[in-house]
mmCIF file of C-alpha atoms in Angstrom:
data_model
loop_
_atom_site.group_PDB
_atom_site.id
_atom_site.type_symbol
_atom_site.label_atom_id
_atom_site.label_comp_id
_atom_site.label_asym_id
_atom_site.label_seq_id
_atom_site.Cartn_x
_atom_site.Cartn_y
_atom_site.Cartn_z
ATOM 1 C CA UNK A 1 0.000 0.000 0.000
ATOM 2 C CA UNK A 2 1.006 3.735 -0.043
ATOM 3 C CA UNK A 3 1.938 5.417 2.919
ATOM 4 C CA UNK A 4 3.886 8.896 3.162
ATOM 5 C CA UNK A 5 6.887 8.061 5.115
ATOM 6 C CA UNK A 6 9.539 10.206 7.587
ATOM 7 C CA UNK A 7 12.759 9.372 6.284
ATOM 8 C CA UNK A 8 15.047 12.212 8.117
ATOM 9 C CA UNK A 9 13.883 14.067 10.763
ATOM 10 C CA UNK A 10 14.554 18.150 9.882
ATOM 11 C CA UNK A 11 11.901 19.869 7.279
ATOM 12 C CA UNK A 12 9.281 18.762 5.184
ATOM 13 C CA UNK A 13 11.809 17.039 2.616
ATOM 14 C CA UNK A 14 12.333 14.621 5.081
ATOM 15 C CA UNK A 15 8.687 13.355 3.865
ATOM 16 C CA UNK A 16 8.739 10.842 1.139
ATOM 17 C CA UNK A 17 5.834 8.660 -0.480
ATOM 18 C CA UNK A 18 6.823 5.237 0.216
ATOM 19 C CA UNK A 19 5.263 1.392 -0.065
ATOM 20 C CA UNK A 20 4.344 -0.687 2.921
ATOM 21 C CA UNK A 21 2.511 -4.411 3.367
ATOM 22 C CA UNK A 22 -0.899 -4.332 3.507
ATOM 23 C CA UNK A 23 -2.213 -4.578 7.011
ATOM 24 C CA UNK A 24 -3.443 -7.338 8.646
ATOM 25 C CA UNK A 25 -5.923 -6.803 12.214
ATOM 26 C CA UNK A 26 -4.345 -8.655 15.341
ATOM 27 C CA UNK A 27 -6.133 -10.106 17.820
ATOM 28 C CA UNK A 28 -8.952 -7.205 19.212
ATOM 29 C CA UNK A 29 -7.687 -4.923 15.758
ATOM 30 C CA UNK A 30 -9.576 -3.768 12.799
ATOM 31 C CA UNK A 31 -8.497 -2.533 9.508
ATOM 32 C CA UNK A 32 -9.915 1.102 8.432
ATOM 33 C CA UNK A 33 -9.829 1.614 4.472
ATOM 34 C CA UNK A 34 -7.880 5.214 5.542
ATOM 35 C CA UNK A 35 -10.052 8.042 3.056
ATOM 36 C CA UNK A 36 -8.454 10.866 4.303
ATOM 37 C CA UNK A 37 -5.884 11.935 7.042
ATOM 38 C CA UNK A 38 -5.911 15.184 8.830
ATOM 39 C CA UNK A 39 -2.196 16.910 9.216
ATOM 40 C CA UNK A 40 -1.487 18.659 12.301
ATOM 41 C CA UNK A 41 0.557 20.390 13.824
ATOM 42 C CA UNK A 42 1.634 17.440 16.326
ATOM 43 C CA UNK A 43 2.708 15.539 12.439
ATOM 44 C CA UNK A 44 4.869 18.846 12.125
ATOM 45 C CA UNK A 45 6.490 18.296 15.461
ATOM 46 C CA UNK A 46 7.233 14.042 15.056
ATOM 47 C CA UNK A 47 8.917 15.397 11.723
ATOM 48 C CA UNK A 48 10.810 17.979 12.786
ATOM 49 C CA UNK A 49 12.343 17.137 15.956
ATOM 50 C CA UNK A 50 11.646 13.052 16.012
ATOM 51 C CA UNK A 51 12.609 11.615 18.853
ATOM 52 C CA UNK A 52 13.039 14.889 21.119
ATOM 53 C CA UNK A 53 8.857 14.489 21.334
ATOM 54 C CA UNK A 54 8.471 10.728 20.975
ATOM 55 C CA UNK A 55 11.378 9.178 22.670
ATOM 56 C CA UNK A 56 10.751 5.643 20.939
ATOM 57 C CA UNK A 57 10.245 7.123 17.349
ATOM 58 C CA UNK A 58 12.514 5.769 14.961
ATOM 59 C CA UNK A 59 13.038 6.225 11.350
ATOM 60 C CA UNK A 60 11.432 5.596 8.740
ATOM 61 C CA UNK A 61 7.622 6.505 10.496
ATOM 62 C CA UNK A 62 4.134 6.872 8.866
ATOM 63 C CA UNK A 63 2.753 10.122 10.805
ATOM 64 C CA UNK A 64 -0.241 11.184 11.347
ATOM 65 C CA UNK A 65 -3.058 11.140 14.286
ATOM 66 C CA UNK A 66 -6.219 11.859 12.562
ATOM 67 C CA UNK A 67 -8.108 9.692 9.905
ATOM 68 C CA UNK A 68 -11.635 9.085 8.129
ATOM 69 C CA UNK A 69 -12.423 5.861 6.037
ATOM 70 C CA UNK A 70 -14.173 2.531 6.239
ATOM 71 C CA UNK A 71 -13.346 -0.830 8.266
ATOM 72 C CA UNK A 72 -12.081 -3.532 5.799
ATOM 73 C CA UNK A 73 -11.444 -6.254 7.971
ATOM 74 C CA UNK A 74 -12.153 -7.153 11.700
ATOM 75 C CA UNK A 75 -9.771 -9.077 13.824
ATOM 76 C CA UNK A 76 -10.490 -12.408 16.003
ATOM 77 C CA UNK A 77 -12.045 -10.901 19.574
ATOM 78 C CA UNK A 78 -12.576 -7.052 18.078
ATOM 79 C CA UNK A 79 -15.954 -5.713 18.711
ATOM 80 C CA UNK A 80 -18.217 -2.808 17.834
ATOM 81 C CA UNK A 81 -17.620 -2.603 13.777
ATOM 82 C CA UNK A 82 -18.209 -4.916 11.235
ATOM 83 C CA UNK A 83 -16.754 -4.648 7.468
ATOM 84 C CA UNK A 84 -18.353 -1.590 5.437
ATOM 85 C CA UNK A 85 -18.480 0.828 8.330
ATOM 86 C CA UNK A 86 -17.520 4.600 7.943
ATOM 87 C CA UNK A 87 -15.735 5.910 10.891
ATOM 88 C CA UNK A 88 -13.367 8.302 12.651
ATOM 89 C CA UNK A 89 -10.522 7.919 14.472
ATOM 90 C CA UNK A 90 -7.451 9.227 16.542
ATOM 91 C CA UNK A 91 -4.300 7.249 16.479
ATOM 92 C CA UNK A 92 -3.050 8.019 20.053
ATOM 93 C CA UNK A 93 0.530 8.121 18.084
ATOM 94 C CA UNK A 94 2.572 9.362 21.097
ATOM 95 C CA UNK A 95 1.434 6.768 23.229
ATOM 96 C CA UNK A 96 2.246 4.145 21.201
ATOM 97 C CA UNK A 97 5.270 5.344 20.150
ATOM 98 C CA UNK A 98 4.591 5.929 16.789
ATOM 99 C CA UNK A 99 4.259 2.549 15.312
ATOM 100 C CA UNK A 100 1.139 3.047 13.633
ATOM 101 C CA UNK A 101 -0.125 6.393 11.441
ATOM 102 C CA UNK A 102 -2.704 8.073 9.568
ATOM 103 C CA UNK A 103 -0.500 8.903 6.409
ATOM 104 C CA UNK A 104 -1.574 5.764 4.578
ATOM 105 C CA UNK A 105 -3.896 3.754 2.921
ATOM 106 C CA UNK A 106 -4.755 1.585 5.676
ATOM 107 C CA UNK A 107 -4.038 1.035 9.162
ATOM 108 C CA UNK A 108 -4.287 -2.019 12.222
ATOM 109 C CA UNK A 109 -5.881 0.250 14.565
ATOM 110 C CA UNK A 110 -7.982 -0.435 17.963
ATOM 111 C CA UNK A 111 -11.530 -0.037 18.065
ATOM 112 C CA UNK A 112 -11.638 1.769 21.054
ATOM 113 C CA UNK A 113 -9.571 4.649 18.707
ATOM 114 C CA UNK A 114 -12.432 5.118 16.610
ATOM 115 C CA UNK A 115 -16.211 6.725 16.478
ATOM 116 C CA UNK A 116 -19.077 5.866 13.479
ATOM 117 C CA UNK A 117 -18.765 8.637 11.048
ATOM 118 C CA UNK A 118 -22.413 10.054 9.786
ATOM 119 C CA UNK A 119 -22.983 9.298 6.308
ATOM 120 C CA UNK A 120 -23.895 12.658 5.175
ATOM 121 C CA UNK A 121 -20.139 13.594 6.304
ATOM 122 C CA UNK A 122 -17.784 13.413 3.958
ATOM 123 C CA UNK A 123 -14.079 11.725 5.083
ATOM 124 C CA UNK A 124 -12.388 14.755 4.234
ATOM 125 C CA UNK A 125 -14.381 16.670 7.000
ATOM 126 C CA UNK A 126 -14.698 13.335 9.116
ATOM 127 C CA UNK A 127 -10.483 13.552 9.281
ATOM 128 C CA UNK A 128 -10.665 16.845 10.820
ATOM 129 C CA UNK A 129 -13.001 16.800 13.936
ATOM 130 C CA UNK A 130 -10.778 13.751 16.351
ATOM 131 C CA UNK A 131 -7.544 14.772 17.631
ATOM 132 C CA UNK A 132 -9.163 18.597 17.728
ATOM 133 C CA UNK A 133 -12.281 18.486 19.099
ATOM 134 C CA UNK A 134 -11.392 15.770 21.735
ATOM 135 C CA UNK A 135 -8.630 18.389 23.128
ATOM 136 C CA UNK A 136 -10.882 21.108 23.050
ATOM 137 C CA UNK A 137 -13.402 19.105 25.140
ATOM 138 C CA UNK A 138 -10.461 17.747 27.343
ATOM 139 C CA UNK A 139 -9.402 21.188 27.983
ATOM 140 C CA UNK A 140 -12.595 22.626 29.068
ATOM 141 C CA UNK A 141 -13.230 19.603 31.236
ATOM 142 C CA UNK A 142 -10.421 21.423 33.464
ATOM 143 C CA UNK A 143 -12.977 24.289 34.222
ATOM 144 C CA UNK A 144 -15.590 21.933 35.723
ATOM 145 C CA UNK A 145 -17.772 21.606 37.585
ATOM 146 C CA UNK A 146 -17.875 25.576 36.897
ATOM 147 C CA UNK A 147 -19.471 25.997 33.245
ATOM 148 C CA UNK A 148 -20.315 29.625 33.065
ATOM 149 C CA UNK A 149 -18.624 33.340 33.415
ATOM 150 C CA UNK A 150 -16.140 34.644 30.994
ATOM 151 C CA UNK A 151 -13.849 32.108 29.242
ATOM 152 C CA UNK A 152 -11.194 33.638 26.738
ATOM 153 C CA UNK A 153 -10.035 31.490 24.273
ATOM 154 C CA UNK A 154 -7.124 32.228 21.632
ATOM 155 C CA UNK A 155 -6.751 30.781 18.470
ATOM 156 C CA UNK A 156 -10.440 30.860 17.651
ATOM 157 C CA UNK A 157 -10.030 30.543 14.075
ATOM 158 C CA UNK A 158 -8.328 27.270 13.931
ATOM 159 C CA UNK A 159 -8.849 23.484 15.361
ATOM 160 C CA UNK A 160 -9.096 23.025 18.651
ATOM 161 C CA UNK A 161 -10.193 26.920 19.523
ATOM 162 C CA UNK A 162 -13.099 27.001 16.704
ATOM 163 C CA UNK A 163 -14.118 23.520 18.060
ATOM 164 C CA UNK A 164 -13.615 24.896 22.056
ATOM 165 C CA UNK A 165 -15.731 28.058 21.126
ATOM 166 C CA UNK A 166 -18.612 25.823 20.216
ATOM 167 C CA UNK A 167 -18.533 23.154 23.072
ATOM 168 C CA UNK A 168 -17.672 26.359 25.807
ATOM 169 C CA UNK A 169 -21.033 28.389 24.600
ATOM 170 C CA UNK A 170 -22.925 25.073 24.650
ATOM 171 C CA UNK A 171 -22.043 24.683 28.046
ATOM 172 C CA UNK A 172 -23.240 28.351 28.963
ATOM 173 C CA UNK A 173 -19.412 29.980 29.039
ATOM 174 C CA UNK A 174 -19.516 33.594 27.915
ATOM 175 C CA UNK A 175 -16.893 33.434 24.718
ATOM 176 C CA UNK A 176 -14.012 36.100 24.378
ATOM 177 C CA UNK A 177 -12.417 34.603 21.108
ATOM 178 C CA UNK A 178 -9.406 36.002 19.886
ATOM 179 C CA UNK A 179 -9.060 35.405 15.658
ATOM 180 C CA UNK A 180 -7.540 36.350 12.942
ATOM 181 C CA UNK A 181 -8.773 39.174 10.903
ATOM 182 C CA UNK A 182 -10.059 37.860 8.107
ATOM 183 C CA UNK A 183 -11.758 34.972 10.467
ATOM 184 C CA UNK A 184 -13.670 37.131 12.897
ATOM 185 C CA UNK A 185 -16.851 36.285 10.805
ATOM 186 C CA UNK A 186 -16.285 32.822 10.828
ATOM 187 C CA UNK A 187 -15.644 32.818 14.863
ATOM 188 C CA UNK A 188 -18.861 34.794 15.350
ATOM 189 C CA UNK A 189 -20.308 32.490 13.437
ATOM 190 C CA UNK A 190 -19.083 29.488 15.946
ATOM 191 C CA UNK A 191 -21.475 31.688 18.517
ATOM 192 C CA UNK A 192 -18.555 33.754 20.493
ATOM 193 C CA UNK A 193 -20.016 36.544 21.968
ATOM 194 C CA UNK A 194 -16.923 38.711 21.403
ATOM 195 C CA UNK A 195 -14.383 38.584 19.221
ATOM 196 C CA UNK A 196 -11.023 40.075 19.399
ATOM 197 C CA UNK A 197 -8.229 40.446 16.611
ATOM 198 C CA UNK A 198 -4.982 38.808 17.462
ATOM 199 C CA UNK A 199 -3.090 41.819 17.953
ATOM 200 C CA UNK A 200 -5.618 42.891 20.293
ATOM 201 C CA UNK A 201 -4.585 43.934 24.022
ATOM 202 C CA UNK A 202 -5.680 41.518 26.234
ATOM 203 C CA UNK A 203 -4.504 43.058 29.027
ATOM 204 C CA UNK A 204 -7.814 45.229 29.321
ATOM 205 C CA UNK A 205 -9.629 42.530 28.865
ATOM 206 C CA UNK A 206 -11.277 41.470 32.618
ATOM 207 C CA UNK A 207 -12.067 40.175 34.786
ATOM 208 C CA UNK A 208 -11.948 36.785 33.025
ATOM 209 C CA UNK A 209 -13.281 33.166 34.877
ATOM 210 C CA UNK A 210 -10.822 30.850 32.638
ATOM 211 C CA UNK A 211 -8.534 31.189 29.927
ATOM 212 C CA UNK A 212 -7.956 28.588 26.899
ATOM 213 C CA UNK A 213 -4.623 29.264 25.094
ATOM 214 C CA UNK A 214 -5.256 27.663 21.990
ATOM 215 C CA UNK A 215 -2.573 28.576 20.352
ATOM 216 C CA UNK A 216 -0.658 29.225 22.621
ATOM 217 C CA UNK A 217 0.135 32.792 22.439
ATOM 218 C CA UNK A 218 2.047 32.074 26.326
ATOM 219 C CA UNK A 219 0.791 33.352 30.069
ATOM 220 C CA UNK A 220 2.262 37.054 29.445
ATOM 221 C CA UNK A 221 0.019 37.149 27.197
ATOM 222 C CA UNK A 222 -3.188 35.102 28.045
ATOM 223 C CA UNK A 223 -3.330 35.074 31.560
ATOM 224 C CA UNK A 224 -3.242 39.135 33.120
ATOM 225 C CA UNK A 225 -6.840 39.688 33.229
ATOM 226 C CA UNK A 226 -7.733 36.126 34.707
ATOM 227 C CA UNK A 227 -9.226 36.425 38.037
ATOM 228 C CA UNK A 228 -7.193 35.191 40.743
ATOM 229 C CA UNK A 229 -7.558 31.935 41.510
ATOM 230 C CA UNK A 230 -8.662 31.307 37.959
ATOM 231 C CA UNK A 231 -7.367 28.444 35.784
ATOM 232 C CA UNK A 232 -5.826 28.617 32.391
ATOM 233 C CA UNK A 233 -5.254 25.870 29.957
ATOM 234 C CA UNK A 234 -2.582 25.060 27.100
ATOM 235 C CA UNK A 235 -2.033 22.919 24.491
ATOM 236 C CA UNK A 236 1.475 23.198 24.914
ATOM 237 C CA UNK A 237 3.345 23.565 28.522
ATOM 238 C CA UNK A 238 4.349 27.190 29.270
ATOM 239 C CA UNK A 239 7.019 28.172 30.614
ATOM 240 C CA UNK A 240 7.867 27.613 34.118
ATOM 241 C CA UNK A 241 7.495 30.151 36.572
ATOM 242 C CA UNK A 242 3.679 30.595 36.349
ATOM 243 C CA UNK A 243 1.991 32.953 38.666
ATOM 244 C CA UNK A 244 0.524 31.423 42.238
ATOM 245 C CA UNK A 245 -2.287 33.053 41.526
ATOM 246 C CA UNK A 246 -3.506 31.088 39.120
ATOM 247 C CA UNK A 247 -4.153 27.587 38.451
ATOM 248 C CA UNK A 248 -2.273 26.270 34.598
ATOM 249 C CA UNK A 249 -2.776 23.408 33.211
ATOM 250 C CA UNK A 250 -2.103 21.555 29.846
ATOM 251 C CA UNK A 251 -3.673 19.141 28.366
ATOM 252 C CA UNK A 252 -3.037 16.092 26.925
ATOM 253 C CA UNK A 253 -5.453 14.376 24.768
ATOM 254 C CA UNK A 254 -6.683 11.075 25.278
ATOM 255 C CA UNK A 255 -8.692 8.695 22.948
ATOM 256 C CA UNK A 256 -12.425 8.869 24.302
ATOM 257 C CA UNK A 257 -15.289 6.851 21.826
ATOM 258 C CA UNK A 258 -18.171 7.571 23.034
ATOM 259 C CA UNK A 259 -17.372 11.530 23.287
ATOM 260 C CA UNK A 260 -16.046 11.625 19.763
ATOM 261 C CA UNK A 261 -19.170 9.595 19.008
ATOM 262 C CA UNK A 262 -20.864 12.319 20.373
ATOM 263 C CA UNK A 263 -19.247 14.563 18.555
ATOM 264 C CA UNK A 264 -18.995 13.151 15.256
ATOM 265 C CA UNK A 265 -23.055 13.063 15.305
ATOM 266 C CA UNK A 266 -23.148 16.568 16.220
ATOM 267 C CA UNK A 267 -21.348 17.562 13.061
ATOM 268 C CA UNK A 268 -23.622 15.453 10.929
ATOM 269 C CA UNK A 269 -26.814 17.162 12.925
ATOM 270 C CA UNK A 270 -24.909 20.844 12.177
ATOM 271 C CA UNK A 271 -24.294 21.000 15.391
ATOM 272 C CA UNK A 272 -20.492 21.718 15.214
ATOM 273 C CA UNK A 273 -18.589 22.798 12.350
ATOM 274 C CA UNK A 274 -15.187 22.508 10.516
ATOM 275 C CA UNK A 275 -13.436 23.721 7.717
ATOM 276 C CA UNK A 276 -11.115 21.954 4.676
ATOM 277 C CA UNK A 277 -8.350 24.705 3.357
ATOM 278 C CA UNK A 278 -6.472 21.939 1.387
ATOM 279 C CA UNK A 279 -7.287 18.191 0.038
ATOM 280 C CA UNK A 280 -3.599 17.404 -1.234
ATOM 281 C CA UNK A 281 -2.497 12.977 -2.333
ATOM 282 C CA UNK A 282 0.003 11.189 0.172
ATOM 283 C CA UNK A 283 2.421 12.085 -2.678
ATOM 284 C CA UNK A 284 2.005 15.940 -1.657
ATOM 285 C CA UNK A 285 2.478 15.235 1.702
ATOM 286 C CA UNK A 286 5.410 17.245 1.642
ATOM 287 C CA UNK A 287 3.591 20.174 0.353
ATOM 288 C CA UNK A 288 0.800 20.099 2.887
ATOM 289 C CA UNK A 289 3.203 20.311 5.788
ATOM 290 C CA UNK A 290 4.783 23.441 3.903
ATOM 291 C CA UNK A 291 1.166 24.508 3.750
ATOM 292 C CA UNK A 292 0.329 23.469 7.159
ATOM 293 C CA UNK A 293 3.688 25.357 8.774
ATOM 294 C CA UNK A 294 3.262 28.453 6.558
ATOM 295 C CA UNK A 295 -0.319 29.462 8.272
ATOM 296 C CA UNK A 296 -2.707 31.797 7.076
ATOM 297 C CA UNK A 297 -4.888 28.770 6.052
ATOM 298 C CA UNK A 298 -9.066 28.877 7.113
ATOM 299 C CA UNK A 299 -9.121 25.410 7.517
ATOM 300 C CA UNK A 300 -7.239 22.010 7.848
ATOM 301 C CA UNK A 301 -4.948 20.429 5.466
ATOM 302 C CA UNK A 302 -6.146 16.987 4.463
ATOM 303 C CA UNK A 303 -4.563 14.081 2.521
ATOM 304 C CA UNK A 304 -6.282 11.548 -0.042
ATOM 305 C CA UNK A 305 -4.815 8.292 0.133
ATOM 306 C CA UNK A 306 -6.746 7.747 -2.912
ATOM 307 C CA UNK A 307 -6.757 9.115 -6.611
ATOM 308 C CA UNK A 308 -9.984 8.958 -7.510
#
């Protein structure tokens, strides 16, 4: 089969198109029939500095997290799909090391990785809601059992914020979003009740309940108008040396089924919503990490494992 395959760790030329065996489920495994494959920036990161963020990666890897296609074959003792289904999935690729990806045209995955995908979503949209809107529900989860007062979160515009602007206002949070300016419209849209450019000064925002750093754009910059004894939240660790004052945290994502379950139906129903910049072939997998690092993009950049 075709995979797109790290061959040096370093910059997106380190990417190749490459040819591995077809894959076979193990005991409790199925096969997904991979449609489409989300790139991220945690793809960017195995890439570029390999083993520094997954001690046990070695070379050559298939990357990728997030995927979208249909169950081909179901191993002895699996349970909960049968041959033909559309589904989901995150590849919890830190965890295991690496050893299985997304940037292929199929993949031995666990069921328990995996949610039913609606059939009036298409794969290329499917590939885009796991590894994103599980952290953005995973990071809110911090805030409980409080779920209302002012909650800023930064990076609106892009995966996990656009998805965290949804679930927070859902769960009665007042939204300060902070977006880019040409995505303030689409932000709105999501239902923030404020939105902020990024080069806005958020240190007249206030007082705030709870800050999600989305981005991150760091503490110094997120955190001066949360309340004290407030708690912030990043997808990446800040810096140490964090105020007393406040409570940080980072999070971590997890494979959950039944919440991206949840979710996946909610995007079917409308209920949430996503965007596609780019739908580029495993051979351009180069290119959509040069996309992907180069920003500016309203929407996720996806690969086709197929041509037609």
């Amino acid at each position: 089969m075709k995979v797109a395959e790290v061959t040096a760790f370093g910059g997106p030329e380190g990417l190749r198109a490459g040819e591995r065996p077809e894959p076979t489920p193990g005991p409790g495994e199925v096969v997904v029939r991979i449609h489409a494959a989300a790139v991220n920036p945690t793809d960017i990161a195995a890439r570029a500095v390999g083993n520094r963020y997954i001690p046990d990666l070695r070379l050559p890897f298939v990357p990728g997290w997030d995927l979208a296609g249909v169950v081909s074959a179901v191993g002895e003792g699996a349970s909960g799909y049968a041959v033909g289904d559309r589904v989901c999935g995150m590849i919890p690729f830190g965890r295991i090391g690496g050893r299985v990806g997304a940037y292929a045209q199929a993949a031995a995955v666990q069921p328990e990785w995996l949610a039913p995908l609606p059939g009036n979503v298409s794969f290329e949209v499917g590939a885009t809601l796991p590894l994103n809107a599980l952290t953005a529900h995973q990071a809110l989860a911090y805030f409980a059992p409080q779920t209302g007062g002012r909650l800023l979160v930064t990076g609106a515009s892009g995966g996990v914020g656009g998805f965290a602007v949804e679930l927070a206002v859902r769960a009665g949070w007042h939204v300060v979003a902070v977006a880019g300016r040409d995505d303030q419209d689409w932000v709105r849209g999501l239902g923030a009740h404020e939105v902020l450019p990024r080069d806005a000064d958020l240190t007249r925002l206030g007082p705030l309940d709870a800050v999600l750093d989305a981005v991150p754009v760091g503490p110094e910059r997120s955190t001066p108008a949360l309340r004290d004894g407030g708690t912030a939240v990043f997808t990446r660790p800040p810096q140490p040396g964090a105020s007393y004052r406040h409570r940080f945290e980072t999070v971590r994502v997890e494979t959950d089924p039944v919440t991206l379950g949840a979710m996946a139906r909610m995007l079917g129903e409308g209920a949430l919503h996503t965007r596609v910049s780019h739908v580029l072939s495993l051979g351009q997998a180069a290119e959509a990490h040069r996309l992907a690092e180069a920003g500016g993009l309203r929407g996720k950049v996806v690969l086709r494992p197929w041509d037609d």
